[in-house]
C-alpha positions as a LaTeX table, in Angstrom:
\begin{tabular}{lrrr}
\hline
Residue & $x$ (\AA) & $y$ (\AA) & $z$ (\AA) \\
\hline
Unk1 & 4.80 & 74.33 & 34.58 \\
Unk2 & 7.46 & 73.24 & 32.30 \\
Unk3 & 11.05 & 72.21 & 33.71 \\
Unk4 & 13.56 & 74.90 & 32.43 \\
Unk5 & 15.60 & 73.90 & 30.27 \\
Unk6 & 13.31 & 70.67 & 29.11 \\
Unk7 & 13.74 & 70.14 & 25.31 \\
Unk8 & 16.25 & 73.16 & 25.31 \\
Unk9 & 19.52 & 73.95 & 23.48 \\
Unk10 & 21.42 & 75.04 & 25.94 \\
Unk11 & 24.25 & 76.45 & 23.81 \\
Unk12 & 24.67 & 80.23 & 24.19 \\
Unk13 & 24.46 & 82.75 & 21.01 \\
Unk14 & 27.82 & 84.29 & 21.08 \\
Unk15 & 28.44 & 87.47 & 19.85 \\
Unk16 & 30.43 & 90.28 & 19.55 \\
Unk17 & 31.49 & 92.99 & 22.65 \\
Unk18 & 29.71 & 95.44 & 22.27 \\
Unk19 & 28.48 & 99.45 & 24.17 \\
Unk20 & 25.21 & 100.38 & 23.89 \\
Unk21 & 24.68 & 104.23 & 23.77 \\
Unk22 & 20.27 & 104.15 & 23.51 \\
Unk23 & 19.42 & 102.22 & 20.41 \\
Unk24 & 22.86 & 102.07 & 18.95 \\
Unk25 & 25.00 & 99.43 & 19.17 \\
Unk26 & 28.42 & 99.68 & 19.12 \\
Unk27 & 31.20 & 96.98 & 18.34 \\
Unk28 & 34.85 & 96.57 & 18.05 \\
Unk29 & 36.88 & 99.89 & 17.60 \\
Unk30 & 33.41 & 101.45 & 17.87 \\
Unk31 & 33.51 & 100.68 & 21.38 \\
Unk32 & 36.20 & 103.51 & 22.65 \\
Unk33 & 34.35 & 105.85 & 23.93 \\
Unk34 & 33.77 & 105.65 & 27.81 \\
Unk35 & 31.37 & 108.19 & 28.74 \\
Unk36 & 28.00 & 107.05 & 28.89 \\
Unk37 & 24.49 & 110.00 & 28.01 \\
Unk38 & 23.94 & 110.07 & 31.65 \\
Unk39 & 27.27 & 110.80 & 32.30 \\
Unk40 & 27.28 & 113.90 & 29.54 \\
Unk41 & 24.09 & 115.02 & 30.80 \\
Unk42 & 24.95 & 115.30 & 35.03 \\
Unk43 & 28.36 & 116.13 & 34.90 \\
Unk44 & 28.20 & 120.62 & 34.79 \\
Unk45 & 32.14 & 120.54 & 35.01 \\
Unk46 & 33.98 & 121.63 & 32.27 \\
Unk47 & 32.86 & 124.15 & 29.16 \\
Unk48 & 30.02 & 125.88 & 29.38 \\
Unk49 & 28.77 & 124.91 & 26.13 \\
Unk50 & 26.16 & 122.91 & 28.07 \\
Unk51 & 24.05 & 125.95 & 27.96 \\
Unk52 & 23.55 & 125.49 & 24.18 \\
Unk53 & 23.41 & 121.94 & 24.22 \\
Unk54 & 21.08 & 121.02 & 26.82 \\
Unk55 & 17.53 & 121.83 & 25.04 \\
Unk56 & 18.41 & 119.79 & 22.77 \\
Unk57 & 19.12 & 116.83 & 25.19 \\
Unk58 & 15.00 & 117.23 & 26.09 \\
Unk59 & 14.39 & 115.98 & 22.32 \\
Unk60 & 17.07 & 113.21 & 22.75 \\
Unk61 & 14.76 & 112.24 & 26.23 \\
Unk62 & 11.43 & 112.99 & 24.83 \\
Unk63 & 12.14 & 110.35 & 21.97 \\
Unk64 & 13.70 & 107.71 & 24.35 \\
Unk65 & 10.34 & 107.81 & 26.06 \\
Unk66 & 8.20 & 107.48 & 22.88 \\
Unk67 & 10.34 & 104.81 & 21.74 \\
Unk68 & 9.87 & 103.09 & 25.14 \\
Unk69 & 6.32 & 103.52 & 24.95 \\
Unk70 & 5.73 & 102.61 & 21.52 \\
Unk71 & 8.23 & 99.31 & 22.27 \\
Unk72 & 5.77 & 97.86 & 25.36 \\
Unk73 & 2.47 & 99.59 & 24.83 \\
Unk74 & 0.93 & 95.99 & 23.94 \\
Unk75 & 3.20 & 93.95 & 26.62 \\
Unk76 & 0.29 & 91.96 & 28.84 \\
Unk77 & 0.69 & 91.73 & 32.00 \\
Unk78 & 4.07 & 91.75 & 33.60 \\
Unk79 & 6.61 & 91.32 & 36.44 \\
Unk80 & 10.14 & 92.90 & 36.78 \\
Unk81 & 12.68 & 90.83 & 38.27 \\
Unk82 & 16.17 & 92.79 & 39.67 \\
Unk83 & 19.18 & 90.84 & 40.52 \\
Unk84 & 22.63 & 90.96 & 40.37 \\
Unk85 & 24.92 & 90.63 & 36.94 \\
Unk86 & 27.87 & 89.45 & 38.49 \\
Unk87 & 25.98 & 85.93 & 39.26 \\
Unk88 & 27.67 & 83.08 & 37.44 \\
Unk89 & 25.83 & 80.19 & 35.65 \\
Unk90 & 26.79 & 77.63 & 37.80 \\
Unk91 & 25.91 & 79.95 & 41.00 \\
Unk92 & 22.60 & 78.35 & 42.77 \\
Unk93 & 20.78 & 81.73 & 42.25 \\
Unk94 & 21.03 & 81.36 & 38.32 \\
Unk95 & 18.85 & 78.08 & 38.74 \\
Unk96 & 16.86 & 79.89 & 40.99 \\
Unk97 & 16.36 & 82.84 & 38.50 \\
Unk98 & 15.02 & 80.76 & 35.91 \\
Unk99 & 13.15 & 78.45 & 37.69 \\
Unk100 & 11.26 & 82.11 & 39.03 \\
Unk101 & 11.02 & 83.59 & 35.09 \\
Unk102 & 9.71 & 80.56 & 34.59 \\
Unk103 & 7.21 & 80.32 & 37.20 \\
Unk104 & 5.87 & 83.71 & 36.63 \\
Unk105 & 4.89 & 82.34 & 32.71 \\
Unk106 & 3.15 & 79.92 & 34.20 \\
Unk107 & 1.03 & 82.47 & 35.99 \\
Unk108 & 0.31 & 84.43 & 33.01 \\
Unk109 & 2.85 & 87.10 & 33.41 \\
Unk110 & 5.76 & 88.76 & 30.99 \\
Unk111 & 9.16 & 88.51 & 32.90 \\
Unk112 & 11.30 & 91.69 & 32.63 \\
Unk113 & 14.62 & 92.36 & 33.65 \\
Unk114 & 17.49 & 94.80 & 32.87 \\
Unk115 & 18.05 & 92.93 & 30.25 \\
Unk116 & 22.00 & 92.15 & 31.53 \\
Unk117 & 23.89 & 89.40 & 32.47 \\
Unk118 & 24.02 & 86.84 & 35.54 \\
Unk119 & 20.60 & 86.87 & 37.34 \\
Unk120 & 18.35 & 89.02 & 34.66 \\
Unk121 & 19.75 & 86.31 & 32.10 \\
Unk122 & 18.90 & 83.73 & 34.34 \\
Unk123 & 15.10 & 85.13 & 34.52 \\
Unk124 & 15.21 & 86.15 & 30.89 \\
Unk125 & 16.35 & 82.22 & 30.17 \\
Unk126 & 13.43 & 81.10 & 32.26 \\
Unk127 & 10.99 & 82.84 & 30.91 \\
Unk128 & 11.62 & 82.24 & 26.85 \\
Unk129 & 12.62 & 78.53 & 27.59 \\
Unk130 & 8.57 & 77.78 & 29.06 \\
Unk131 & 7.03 & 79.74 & 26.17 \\
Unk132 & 6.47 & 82.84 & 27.62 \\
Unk133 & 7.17 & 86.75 & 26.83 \\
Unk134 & 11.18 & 87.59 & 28.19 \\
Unk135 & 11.73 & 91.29 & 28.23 \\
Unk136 & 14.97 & 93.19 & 28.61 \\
Unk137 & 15.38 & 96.78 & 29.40 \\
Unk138 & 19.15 & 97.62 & 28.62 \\
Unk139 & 21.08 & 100.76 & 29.72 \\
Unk140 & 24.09 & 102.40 & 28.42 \\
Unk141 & 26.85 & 101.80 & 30.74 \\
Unk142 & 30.68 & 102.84 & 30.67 \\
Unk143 & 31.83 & 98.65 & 29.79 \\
Unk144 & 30.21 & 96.83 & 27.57 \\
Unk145 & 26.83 & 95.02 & 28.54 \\
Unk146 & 24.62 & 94.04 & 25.43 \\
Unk147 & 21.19 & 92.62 & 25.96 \\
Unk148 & 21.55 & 88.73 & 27.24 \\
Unk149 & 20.61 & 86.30 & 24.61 \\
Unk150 & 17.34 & 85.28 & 25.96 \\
Unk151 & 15.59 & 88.37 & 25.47 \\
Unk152 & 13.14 & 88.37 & 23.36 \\
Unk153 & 11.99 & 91.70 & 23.14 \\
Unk154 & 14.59 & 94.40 & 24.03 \\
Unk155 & 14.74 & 97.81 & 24.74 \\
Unk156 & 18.16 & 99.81 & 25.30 \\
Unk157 & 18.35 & 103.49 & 26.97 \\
Unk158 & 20.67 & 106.16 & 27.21 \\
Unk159 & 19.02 & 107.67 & 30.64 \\
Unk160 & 18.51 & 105.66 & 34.06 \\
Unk161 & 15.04 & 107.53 & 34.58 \\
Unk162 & 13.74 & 106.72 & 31.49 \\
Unk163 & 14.20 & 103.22 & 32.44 \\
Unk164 & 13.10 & 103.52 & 35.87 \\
Unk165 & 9.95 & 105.13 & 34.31 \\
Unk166 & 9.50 & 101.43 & 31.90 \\
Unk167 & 9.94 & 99.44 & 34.92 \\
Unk168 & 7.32 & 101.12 & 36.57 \\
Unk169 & 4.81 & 101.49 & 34.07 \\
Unk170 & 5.14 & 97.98 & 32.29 \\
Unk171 & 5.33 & 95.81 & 35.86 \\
Unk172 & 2.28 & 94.76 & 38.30 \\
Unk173 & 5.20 & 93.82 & 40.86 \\
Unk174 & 9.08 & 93.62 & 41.49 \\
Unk175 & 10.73 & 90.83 & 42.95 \\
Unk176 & 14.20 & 91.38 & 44.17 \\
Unk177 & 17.16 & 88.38 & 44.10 \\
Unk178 & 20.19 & 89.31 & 45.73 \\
Unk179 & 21.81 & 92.00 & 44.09 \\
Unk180 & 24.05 & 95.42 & 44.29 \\
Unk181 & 23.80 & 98.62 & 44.45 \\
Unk182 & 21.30 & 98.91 & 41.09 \\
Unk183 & 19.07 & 96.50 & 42.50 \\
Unk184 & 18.98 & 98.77 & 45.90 \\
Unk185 & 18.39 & 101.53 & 43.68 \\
Unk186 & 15.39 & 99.93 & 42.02 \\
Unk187 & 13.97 & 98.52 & 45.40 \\
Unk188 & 13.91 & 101.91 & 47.12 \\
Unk189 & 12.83 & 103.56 & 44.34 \\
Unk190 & 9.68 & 101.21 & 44.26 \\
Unk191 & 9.45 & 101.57 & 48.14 \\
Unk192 & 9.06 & 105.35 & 47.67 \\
Unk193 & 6.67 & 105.56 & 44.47 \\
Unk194 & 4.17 & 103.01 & 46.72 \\
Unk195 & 4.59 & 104.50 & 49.86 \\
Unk196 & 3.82 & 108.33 & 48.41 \\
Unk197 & 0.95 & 106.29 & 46.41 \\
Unk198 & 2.47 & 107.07 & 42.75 \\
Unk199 & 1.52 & 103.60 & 42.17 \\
Unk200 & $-0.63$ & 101.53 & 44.00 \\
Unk201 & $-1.33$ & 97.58 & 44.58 \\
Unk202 & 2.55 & 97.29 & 44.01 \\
Unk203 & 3.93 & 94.80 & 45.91 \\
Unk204 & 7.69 & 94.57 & 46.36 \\
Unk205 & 9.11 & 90.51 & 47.26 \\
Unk206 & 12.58 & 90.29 & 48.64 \\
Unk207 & 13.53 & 87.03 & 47.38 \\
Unk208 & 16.22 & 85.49 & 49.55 \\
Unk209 & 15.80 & 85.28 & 53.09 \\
Unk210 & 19.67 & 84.86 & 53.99 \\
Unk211 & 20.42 & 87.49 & 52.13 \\
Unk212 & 18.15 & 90.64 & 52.69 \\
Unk213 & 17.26 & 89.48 & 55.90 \\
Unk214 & 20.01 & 92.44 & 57.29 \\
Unk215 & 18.20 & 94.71 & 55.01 \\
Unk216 & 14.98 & 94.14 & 56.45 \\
Unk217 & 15.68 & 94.19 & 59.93 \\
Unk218 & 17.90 & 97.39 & 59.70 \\
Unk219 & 14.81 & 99.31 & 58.25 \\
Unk220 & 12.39 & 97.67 & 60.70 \\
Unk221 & 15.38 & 97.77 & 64.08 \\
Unk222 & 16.37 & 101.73 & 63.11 \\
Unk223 & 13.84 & 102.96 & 60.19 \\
Unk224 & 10.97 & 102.45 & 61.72 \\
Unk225 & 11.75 & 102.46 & 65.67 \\
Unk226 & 12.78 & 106.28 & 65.40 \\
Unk227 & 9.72 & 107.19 & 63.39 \\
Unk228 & 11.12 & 107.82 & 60.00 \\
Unk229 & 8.15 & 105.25 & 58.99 \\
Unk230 & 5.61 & 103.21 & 60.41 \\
Unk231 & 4.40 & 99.96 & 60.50 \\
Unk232 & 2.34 & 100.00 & 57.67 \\
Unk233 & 5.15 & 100.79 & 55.32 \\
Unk234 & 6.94 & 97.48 & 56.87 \\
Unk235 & 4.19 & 96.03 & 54.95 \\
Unk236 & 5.53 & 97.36 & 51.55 \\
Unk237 & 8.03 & 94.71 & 51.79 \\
Unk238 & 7.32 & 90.92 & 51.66 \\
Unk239 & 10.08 & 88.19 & 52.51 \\
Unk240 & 10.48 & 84.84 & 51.42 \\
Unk241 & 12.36 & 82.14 & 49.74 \\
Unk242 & 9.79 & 80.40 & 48.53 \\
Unk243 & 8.64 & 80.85 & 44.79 \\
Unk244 & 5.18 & 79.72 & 44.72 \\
Unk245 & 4.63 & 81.99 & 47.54 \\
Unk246 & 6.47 & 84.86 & 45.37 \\
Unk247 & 4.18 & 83.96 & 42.83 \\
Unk248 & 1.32 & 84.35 & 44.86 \\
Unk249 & 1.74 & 87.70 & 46.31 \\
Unk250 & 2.17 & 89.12 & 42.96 \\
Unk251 & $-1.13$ & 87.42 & 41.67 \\
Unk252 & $-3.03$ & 88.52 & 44.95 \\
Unk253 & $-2.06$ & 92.17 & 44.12 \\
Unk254 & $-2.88$ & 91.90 & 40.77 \\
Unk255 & $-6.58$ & 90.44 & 41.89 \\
Unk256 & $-6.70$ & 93.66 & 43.83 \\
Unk257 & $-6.02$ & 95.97 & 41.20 \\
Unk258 & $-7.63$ & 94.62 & 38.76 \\
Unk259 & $-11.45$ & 94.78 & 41.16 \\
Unk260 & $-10.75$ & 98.38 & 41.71 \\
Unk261 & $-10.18$ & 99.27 & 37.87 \\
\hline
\end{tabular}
């Protein structure tokens, strides 16, 4: 596997701040508006012109999705990677993202990400610097978050569940660094799609033993001792700092899926 960052320029592409609302990009005075799609779409307060607007919204939706479709129908096989944007370069969980989007080239997998700063850059970086595909999926959010530099193949959406629906459909695993409340969101998303057997041979890594170690024990200590699930959906959820042993799990699963299709 090749060192990240070997051979590499490690300047970083500036460019301009910029709002994403789907696939338009917005930059300087542009960039006023503060509502996001979502936003427009959930919120019922207000005028009720909503009525009239709304079917039209389902066009708006329908073509996010066949843009999204048409954008990763020929991505091989893949791996999301969630983490937080808030992690700095010179945090140890930066080297620790790339060193992973790197890793998972090396196994013959596409790294995606949300396509944001901090850790997804850090897997994004990984991933492009050993040769392999880096894929961001980018979401319009009320400040301004363009795609990272070291995506390679980008995607930006107006709606979360559009998204969510990308992940999903485009990944043969997740592996969670430490991250907020998106990250959460993603993790128990995936938790509930495998566990309800919308997807199958999924396997979910918590990467970061220090840090989700709460998590996990919580769910095992109170989920699962007063019967709100059982002990095989403990099993949803693998633990581990180690990347080769990431690595592994997500190749294992794929094995499996692949000798049942």
């Amino acid at each position: 596997m090749a060192e990240p960052g070997a051979n590499v320029d490690h300047t970083y592409p500036e460019h301009p701040r910029e709002k994403h609302r789907g696939p338009v990009v917005l930059r300087r005075s542009r960039r006023e508006e503060t509502s996001t799609t979502d936003q427009r779409l959930l919120d019922t307060r207000g005028p009720s012109d909503w009525v009239h607007t709304d079917p039209w919204r389902v066009l708006r939706i329908q073509a996010e999705f066949v843009e999204g479709f048409g954008a990763l129908a020929e991505v091989p096989r893949a791996v999301t990677v969630f983490g937080s944007a808030r992690t700095k370069r010179e945090h140890p969980e930066y080297e620790l993202g790339r060193k992973i989007g790197a890793a998972l080239v090396d196994a013959g997998f596409a790294a995606i990400t949300g396509g944001g700063p901090g850790a997804m850059e850090a897997v994004n970086r990984g991933a492009s610097e050993a040769g392999g595909l880096s894929i961001g999926l980018g979401i319009e959010l009320p400040f301004e978050q363009g795609l990272n530099p070291w995506v390679d193949l980008g995607v930006n959406f107006r709606y979360f569940f559009t998204r969510k629906t990308m992940f999903v459909k485009y990944s043969q695993a997740f592996i969670c660094l430490p991250g907020g409340f998106g990250t959460l969101d993603e993790l128990f998303e995936a938790l509930c799609l495998v566990q309800t057997k919308k997807v199958t041979k999924f396997p979910v890594v918590l990467f970061g033993k220090d840090y989700w170690r709460g998590l996990y024990e919580w769910i095992n200590d109170s989920v699962r001792r007063e019967g709100k699930i059982n002990e095989a959906d403990m099993n949803l959820l693998y633990l581990t700092d180690d990347i080769d042993d990431a690595v592994q799990v997500v190749r294992e699963a794929y094995q499996a899926w692949e000798d049942t299709h």
